[in-house]
PDB file of C-alpha atoms in Angstrom:
ATOM      1  CA  VAL A 809      -0.020  -0.003   0.003  1.00 88.00           C
ATOM      2  CA  ILE A 810       2.820   2.463   0.929  1.00 88.00           C
ATOM      3  CA  LYS A 811       4.634   1.703  -2.280  1.00 85.00           C
ATOM      4  CA  GLY A 812       1.491   2.147  -4.412  1.00 87.00           C
ATOM      5  CA  TYR A 813       0.696   5.515  -2.990  1.00 88.00           C
ATOM      6  CA  ALA A 814       4.168   6.744  -3.299  1.00 87.00           C
ATOM      7  CA  ASP A 815       4.129   5.709  -7.044  1.00 86.00           C
ATOM      8  CA  LEU A 816       0.952   7.671  -7.415  1.00 89.00           C
ATOM      9  CA  ILE A 817       2.486  10.745  -5.748  1.00 87.00           C
ATOM     10  CA  VAL A 818       5.601  10.666  -7.895  1.00 85.00           C
ATOM     11  CA  ASP A 819       3.816  10.037 -11.286  1.00 86.00           C
ATOM     12  CA  GLY A 820       1.389  12.997 -10.691  1.00 87.00           C
ATOM     13  CA  THR A 821      -1.829  10.930 -10.391  1.00 90.00           C
ATOM     14  CA  PHE A 822      -2.939  13.296  -7.597  1.00 88.00           C
ATOM     15  CA  GLY A 823      -1.870  16.377  -9.457  1.00 88.00           C
ATOM     16  CA  GLU A 824       1.626  17.771 -10.306  1.00 88.00           C
ATOM     17  CA  PRO A 825       3.509  17.585  -7.060  1.00 86.00           C
ATOM     18  CA  THR A 826       6.021  20.277  -5.874  1.00 89.00           C
ATOM     19  CA  ASN A 827       9.649  19.298  -6.136  1.00 89.00           C
ATOM     20  CA  GLU A 828       9.716  18.715  -2.456  1.00 90.00           C
ATOM     21  CA  ILE A 829       6.739  16.363  -2.410  1.00 90.00           C
ATOM     22  CA  LYS A 830       8.117  14.528  -5.468  1.00 87.00           C
ATOM     23  CA  ASP A 831      11.461  14.019  -3.725  1.00 90.00           C
ATOM     24  CA  ALA A 832       9.777  12.785  -0.543  1.00 89.00           C
ATOM     25  CA  GLY A 833       7.700  10.370  -2.664  1.00 88.00           C
ATOM     26  CA  SER A 834      10.722   9.074  -4.575  1.00 88.00           C
ATOM     27  CA  LYS A 835      12.474   8.429  -1.295  1.00 89.00           C
ATOM     28  CA  ILE A 836       9.504   6.474   0.060  1.00 91.00           C
ATOM     29  CA  LYS A 837       9.405   4.508  -3.113  1.00 86.00           C
ATOM     30  CA  ILE A 838      13.144   3.583  -2.914  1.00 85.00           C
ATOM     31  CA  SER A 839      12.720   2.577   0.715  1.00 87.00           C
ATOM     32  CA  THR A 840       9.719   0.298   0.068  1.00 88.00           C
ATOM     33  CA  ASP A 841      11.461  -1.171  -3.021  1.00 83.00           C
ATOM     34  CA  ARG A 842      14.381  -2.109  -0.706  1.00 79.00           C
ATOM     35  CA  ALA A 843      12.034  -3.643   1.788  1.00 84.00           C
ATOM     36  CA  PHE A 844      10.546  -5.819  -0.961  1.00 82.00           C
ATOM     37  CA  LYS A 845      14.073  -6.682  -2.012  1.00 75.00           C
ATOM     38  CA  ILE A 846      15.047  -7.962   1.451  1.00 78.00           C
ATOM     39  CA  ILE A 847      11.851 -10.173   1.671  1.00 82.00           C
ATOM     40  CA  ASP A 848      12.548 -11.486  -1.861  1.00 78.00           C
ATOM     41  CA  GLU A 849      16.089 -12.290  -0.919  1.00 75.00           C
ATOM     42  CA  LEU A 850      15.053 -14.243   2.197  1.00 77.00           C
ATOM     43  CA  LEU A 851      12.480 -16.167   0.256  1.00 78.00           C
ATOM     44  CA  ASP A 852      14.837 -16.933  -2.659  1.00 76.00           C
ATOM     45  CA  TYR A 853      17.586 -17.947  -0.323  1.00 74.00           C
ATOM     46  CA  ASN A 854      15.250 -20.370   1.495  1.00 76.00           C
ATOM     47  CA  SER A 855      14.093 -21.768  -1.858  1.00 76.00           C
ATOM     48  CA  LEU A 856      17.690 -22.325  -2.996  1.00 75.00           C
ATOM     49  CA  MET A 857      18.598 -23.997   0.158  1.00 73.00           C
ATOM     50  CA  VAL A 858      15.720 -26.587   0.014  1.00 73.00           C
ATOM     51  CA  GLY A 859      16.081 -27.016  -3.793  1.00 70.00           C
ATOM     52  CA  HIS A 860      12.650 -25.542  -4.670  1.00 67.00           C
ATOM     53  CA  MET A 861      13.844 -22.745  -6.926  1.00 71.00           C
ATOM     54  CA  ASN A 862      11.860 -22.707 -10.216  1.00 75.00           C
ATOM     55  CA  HIS A 863      13.982 -22.785 -13.281  1.00 80.00           C
ATOM     56  CA  LYS A 864      12.406 -21.910 -16.695  1.00 87.00           C
ATOM     57  CA  VAL A 865      14.670 -20.743 -19.441  1.00 91.00           C
ATOM     58  CA  GLU A 866      13.684 -18.677 -22.372  1.00 93.00           C
ATOM     59  CA  ILE A 867      15.559 -17.041 -25.369  1.00 95.00           C
ATOM     60  CA  ILE A 868      15.895 -13.313 -24.664  1.00 95.00           C
ATOM     61  CA  GLN A 869      17.582 -10.432 -26.543  1.00 96.00           C
ATOM     62  CA  LEU A 870      19.972  -9.266 -23.714  1.00 96.00           C
ATOM     63  CA  ASN A 871      20.188  -5.556 -24.632  1.00 95.00           C
ATOM     64  CA  ASN A 872      16.502  -5.029 -24.737  1.00 94.00           C
ATOM     65  CA  PHE A 873      15.994  -6.932 -21.521  1.00 95.00           C
ATOM     66  CA  LEU A 874      18.692  -4.733 -19.831  1.00 96.00           C
ATOM     67  CA  LYS A 875      17.282  -1.416 -21.160  1.00 94.00           C
ATOM     68  CA  ASN A 876      14.036  -2.095 -19.402  1.00 91.00           C
ATOM     69  CA  GLN A 877      15.721  -2.870 -16.123  1.00 92.00           C
ATOM     70  CA  PHE A 878      17.946   0.087 -16.460  1.00 93.00           C
ATOM     71  CA  LYS A 879      14.998   2.401 -16.546  1.00 92.00           C
ATOM     72  CA  ASN A 880      13.980   1.164 -13.134  1.00 91.00           C
ATOM     73  CA  TYR A 881      16.932   2.640 -11.494  1.00 94.00           C
ATOM     74  CA  GLU A 882      17.178   6.013 -13.285  1.00 94.00           C
ATOM     75  CA  SER A 883      15.256   7.769 -10.480  1.00 92.00           C
ATOM     76  CA  ALA A 884      17.501   6.313  -7.744  1.00 92.00           C
ATOM     77  CA  ALA A 885      20.670   7.378  -9.536  1.00 95.00           C
ATOM     78  CA  SER A 886      19.081  10.943 -10.303  1.00 94.00           C
ATOM     79  CA  ILE A 887      18.377  11.508  -6.518  1.00 92.00           C
ATOM     80  CA  LYS A 888      21.953  10.848  -5.735  1.00 95.00           C
ATOM     81  CA  LYS A 889      23.130  12.972  -8.792  1.00 95.00           C
ATOM     82  CA  LEU A 890      25.072  10.066 -10.264  1.00 97.00           C
ATOM     83  CA  SER A 891      25.988   9.672 -13.914  1.00 97.00           C
ATOM     84  CA  PHE A 892      24.041   6.614 -14.933  1.00 97.00           C
ATOM     85  CA  THR A 893      24.685   5.015 -18.328  1.00 97.00           C
ATOM     86  CA  PHE A 894      23.992   1.905 -20.256  1.00 96.00           C
ATOM     87  CA  LEU A 895      26.543   1.022 -23.046  1.00 96.00           C
ATOM     88  CA  ALA A 896      25.119  -1.828 -25.105  1.00 94.00           C
ATOM     89  CA  SER A 897      27.099  -4.020 -27.555  1.00 93.00           C
ATOM     90  CA  PRO A 898      26.149  -3.033 -31.153  1.00 90.00           C
ATOM     91  CA  LYS A 899      25.625  -6.829 -31.898  1.00 87.00           C
ATOM     92  CA  GLU A 900      22.564  -8.770 -31.171  1.00 85.00           C
ATOM     93  CA  LEU A 901      22.890 -10.749 -27.992  1.00 92.00           C
ATOM     94  CA  ASN A 902      20.605 -13.634 -27.842  1.00 95.00           C
ATOM     95  CA  VAL A 903      20.901 -15.705 -24.568  1.00 96.00           C
ATOM     96  CA  LYS A 904      18.964 -18.660 -23.175  1.00 95.00           C
ATOM     97  CA  ILE A 905      18.332 -18.059 -19.493  1.00 95.00           C
ATOM     98  CA  ASP A 906      15.693 -17.890 -16.818  1.00 94.00           C
ATOM     99  CA  PRO A 907      14.470 -14.241 -17.189  1.00 95.00           C
ATOM    100  CA  SER A 908      13.333 -13.994 -13.595  1.00 91.00           C
ATOM    101  CA  HIS A 909      16.834 -15.208 -12.445  1.00 92.00           C
ATOM    102  CA  LEU A 910      18.587 -12.709 -14.655  1.00 96.00           C
ATOM    103  CA  GLU A 911      16.374 -10.012 -13.460  1.00 94.00           C
ATOM    104  CA  HIS A 912      17.170 -10.792  -9.826  1.00 90.00           C
ATOM    105  CA  ILE A 913      20.899 -10.824 -10.536  1.00 95.00           C
ATOM    106  CA  VAL A 914      21.093  -7.571 -12.457  1.00 96.00           C
ATOM    107  CA  ASP A 915      18.669  -5.752  -9.920  1.00 92.00           C
ATOM    108  CA  ASN A 916      21.055  -6.758  -7.205  1.00 91.00           C
ATOM    109  CA  LEU A 917      24.232  -5.550  -9.017  1.00 96.00           C
ATOM    110  CA  ILE A 918      22.755  -2.252 -10.113  1.00 96.00           C
ATOM    111  CA  ASP A 919      21.078  -1.569  -6.673  1.00 91.00           C
ATOM    112  CA  ASN A 920      24.340  -2.268  -4.857  1.00 92.00           C
ATOM    113  CA  ALA A 921      26.337  -0.077  -7.284  1.00 96.00           C
ATOM    114  CA  ILE A 922      23.989   2.877  -6.594  1.00 96.00           C
ATOM    115  CA  LYS A 923      23.698   2.294  -2.932  1.00 92.00           C
ATOM    116  CA  TYR A 924      27.450   2.244  -2.285  1.00 93.00           C
ATOM    117  CA  THR A 925      28.267   5.256  -4.689  1.00 96.00           C
ATOM    118  CA  GLU A 926      28.014   8.794  -3.429  1.00 95.00           C
ATOM    119  CA  ILE A 927      29.920  10.617  -6.099  1.00 95.00           C
ATOM    120  CA  GLY A 928      30.647   9.857  -9.685  1.00 97.00           C
ATOM    121  CA  LYS A 929      29.062   7.229 -11.892  1.00 97.00           C
ATOM    122  CA  VAL A 930      27.411   3.814 -12.236  1.00 97.00           C
ATOM    123  CA  GLU A 931      27.734   2.132 -15.666  1.00 97.00           C
ATOM    124  CA  VAL A 932      26.160  -0.918 -17.036  1.00 97.00           C
ATOM    125  CA  SER A 933      27.574  -2.357 -20.258  1.00 97.00           C
ATOM    126  CA  THR A 934      27.599  -5.438 -22.399  1.00 97.00           C
ATOM    127  CA  LYS A 935      30.260  -6.779 -24.683  1.00 96.00           C
ATOM    128  CA  ILE A 936      31.211 -10.223 -26.354  1.00 95.00           C
ATOM    129  CA  ASP A 937      34.400 -11.757 -24.952  1.00 93.00           C
ATOM    130  CA  SER A 938      37.422 -12.646 -27.035  1.00 92.00           C
ATOM    131  CA  SER A 939      36.121 -16.249 -27.611  1.00 92.00           C
ATOM    132  CA  GLY A 940      32.948 -15.002 -29.210  1.00 91.00           C
ATOM    133  CA  ASP A 941      30.968 -17.613 -27.163  1.00 94.00           C
ATOM    134  CA  TYR A 942      30.030 -15.486 -24.240  1.00 95.00           C
ATOM    135  CA  VAL A 943      28.668 -12.049 -23.438  1.00 96.00           C
ATOM    136  CA  ILE A 944      30.106 -10.145 -20.437  1.00 97.00           C
ATOM    137  CA  LEU A 945      27.709  -7.994 -18.577  1.00 97.00           C
ATOM    138  CA  GLU A 946      29.605  -5.316 -16.414  1.00 97.00           C
ATOM    139  CA  VAL A 947      28.199  -3.158 -13.676  1.00 98.00           C
ATOM    140  CA  SER A 948      30.833  -0.756 -12.587  1.00 98.00           C
ATOM    141  CA  ASP A 949      30.836   2.158 -10.126  1.00 97.00           C
ATOM    142  CA  THR A 950      33.079   4.820  -8.607  1.00 97.00           C
ATOM    143  CA  GLY A 951      31.849   4.083  -5.019  1.00 95.00           C
ATOM    144  CA  LYS A 952      33.291   2.814  -1.816  1.00 93.00           C
ATOM    145  CA  GLY A 953      35.123  -0.121  -3.235  1.00 94.00           C
ATOM    146  CA  ILE A 954      35.831  -3.556  -1.797  1.00 93.00           C
ATOM    147  CA  PRO A 955      38.838  -4.167   0.464  1.00 91.00           C
ATOM    148  CA  SER A 956      41.033  -6.849  -0.981  1.00 88.00           C
ATOM    149  CA  GLU A 957      40.825  -9.095   2.065  1.00 87.00           C
ATOM    150  CA  ILE A 958      37.079  -9.610   1.789  1.00 88.00           C
ATOM    151  CA  LEU A 959      36.761  -9.661  -2.089  1.00 87.00           C
ATOM    152  CA  ASP A 960      36.582 -13.473  -1.961  1.00 82.00           C
ATOM    153  CA  THR A 961      33.808 -13.522   0.624  1.00 89.00           C
ATOM    154  CA  VAL A 962      31.304 -11.116  -0.710  1.00 90.00           C
ATOM    155  CA  PHE A 963      29.338 -13.896  -2.283  1.00 90.00           C
ATOM    156  CA  LEU A 964      28.897 -15.801   0.881  1.00 88.00           C
ATOM    157  CA  PRO A 965      25.602 -15.758   2.586  1.00 80.00           C
ATOM    158  CA  PHE A 966      25.264 -13.221   5.500  1.00 71.00           C
ATOM    159  CA  GLU A 967      28.834 -11.926   4.849  1.00 64.00           C
ATOM    160  CA  ARG A 968      28.950  -8.059   4.657  1.00 64.00           C
ATOM    161  CA  ASP A 969      31.688  -5.439   4.531  1.00 61.00           C
ATOM    162  CA  PRO A 970      32.388  -4.543   8.182  1.00 58.00           C
ATOM    163  CA  ARG A 971      32.118  -0.826   7.117  1.00 58.00           C
ATOM    164  CA  HIS A 972      28.430  -1.376   6.426  1.00 56.00           C
ATOM    165  CA  ALA A 973      27.481  -3.802   9.147  1.00 53.00           C
ATOM    166  CA  HIS A 974      25.350  -1.210  10.813  1.00 53.00           C
ATOM    167  CA  ASP A 975      23.359  -0.582   7.680  1.00 57.00           C
ATOM    168  CA  ALA A 976      19.913  -2.067   8.182  1.00 48.00           C
ATOM    169  CA  LYS A 977      18.964  -1.931   4.400  1.00 58.00           C
ATOM    170  CA  GLY A 978      20.193  -5.441   3.704  1.00 61.00           C
ATOM    171  CA  MET A 979      20.992  -8.853   5.229  1.00 64.00           C
ATOM    172  CA  GLY A 980      24.061  -9.861   3.169  1.00 74.00           C
ATOM    173  CA  LEU A 981      22.139 -12.367   1.040  1.00 83.00           C
ATOM    174  CA  GLY A 982      21.824 -10.534  -2.305  1.00 85.00           C
ATOM    175  CA  LEU A 983      25.114 -11.450  -3.814  1.00 91.00           C
ATOM    176  CA  ALA A 984      24.972 -15.001  -2.409  1.00 89.00           C
ATOM    177  CA  VAL A 985      21.599 -15.550  -4.124  1.00 88.00           C
ATOM    178  CA  ALA A 986      22.796 -13.777  -7.350  1.00 92.00           C
ATOM    179  CA  LYS A 987      25.882 -16.087  -7.598  1.00 92.00           C
ATOM    180  CA  LYS A 988      23.762 -19.236  -7.034  1.00 90.00           C
ATOM    181  CA  LEU A 989      21.203 -18.211  -9.613  1.00 92.00           C
ATOM    182  CA  ALA A 990      24.134 -17.469 -12.044  1.00 94.00           C
ATOM    183  CA  GLU A 991      25.568 -20.944 -11.518  1.00 92.00           C
ATOM    184  CA  ILE A 992      22.111 -22.616 -12.032  1.00 90.00           C
ATOM    185  CA  ASN A 993      21.923 -20.914 -15.453  1.00 94.00           C
ATOM    186  CA  GLY A 994      25.426 -21.840 -16.544  1.00 94.00           C
ATOM    187  CA  CYS A 995      26.799 -18.366 -15.888  1.00 97.00           C
ATOM    188  CA  LYS A 996      29.703 -17.052 -13.819  1.00 97.00           C
ATOM    189  CA  LEU A 997      29.589 -13.993 -11.553  1.00 97.00           C
ATOM    190  CA  TRP A 998      32.635 -12.390  -9.949  1.00 96.00           C
ATOM    191  CA  ALA A 999      33.923  -9.011  -8.815  1.00 96.00           C
ATOM    192  CA  LYS A1000      37.010  -6.884  -8.899  1.00 96.00           C
ATOM    193  CA  SER A1001      38.013  -3.795  -7.038  1.00 95.00           C
ATOM    194  CA  GLY A1002      41.028  -1.529  -6.688  1.00 92.00           C
ATOM    195  CA  GLY A1003      40.374  -1.333  -2.862  1.00 92.00           C
ATOM    196  CA  ILE A1004      38.712   1.047  -0.560  1.00 91.00           C
ATOM    197  CA  GLY A1005      37.459   4.216  -2.343  1.00 92.00           C
ATOM    198  CA  LYS A1006      38.282   2.990  -5.721  1.00 94.00           C
ATOM    199  CA  GLY A1007      34.902   1.497  -6.910  1.00 96.00           C
ATOM    200  CA  ALA A1008      34.038  -1.986  -7.967  1.00 97.00           C
ATOM    201  CA  VAL A1009      33.207  -3.910 -11.105  1.00 98.00           C
ATOM    202  CA  PHE A1010      30.896  -6.934 -11.110  1.00 98.00           C
ATOM    203  CA  TYR A1011      31.036  -9.297 -14.077  1.00 98.00           C
ATOM    204  CA  LEU A1012      28.337 -11.634 -15.254  1.00 98.00           C
ATOM    205  CA  LYS A1013      29.486 -14.044 -18.036  1.00 98.00           C
ATOM    206  CA  ILE A1014      26.549 -15.552 -19.893  1.00 97.00           C
ATOM    207  CA  PRO A1015      26.759 -18.149 -22.764  1.00 96.00           C
ATOM    208  CA  LEU A1016      25.585 -16.737 -26.046  1.00 94.00           C
ATOM    209  CA  LEU A1017      23.008 -18.616 -28.025  1.00 88.00           C
ATOM    210  CA  LEU A1018      24.914 -19.255 -31.383  1.00 74.00           C
ATOM    211  CA  ARG A1019      23.191 -19.721 -34.513  1.00 60.00           C
TER     212      ARG A1019
END
């Protein structure tokens, strides 16, 4: 209910809102979206642990799929005054994957990038790797970065960067679920970072559907 009314305020259903009201509505929407995200992560993690996660693959055109998801985060990036761009490979990228799983993975990566970036940019891009058999989806940011000593543990359940342990906006399950979903779909998910304050890049390697 809260999310629904926040959407109506922001989109002007009740009349054109002032900038202050629109800003408040956008913040309420972002908070409710994150609450839903935490609930979904708990449910998905439970399903993965008991082996009840649905898996239904479809052939999708990756760039078009990502463009639609990208739009969902433009408001959040705008509120933080971040440069937010999508650089799509000029080639058609057909992949065979469970679309709900892919949506969960990409949402988690983009949401984290925006959440942990205060100044600079978040960039989503796609490119075909050197073998020509895979597409690499990258989500990069200029945010807080990942300390080298925990880079290997960020995908473990309930593991969080100690710098953000007090942050009640998550439970440390998002990346663990995302990595497991990637593996279920024959993909690979990993991260790189130059260290504290030097941003991070998350990579998702997806097999291309070759004709």
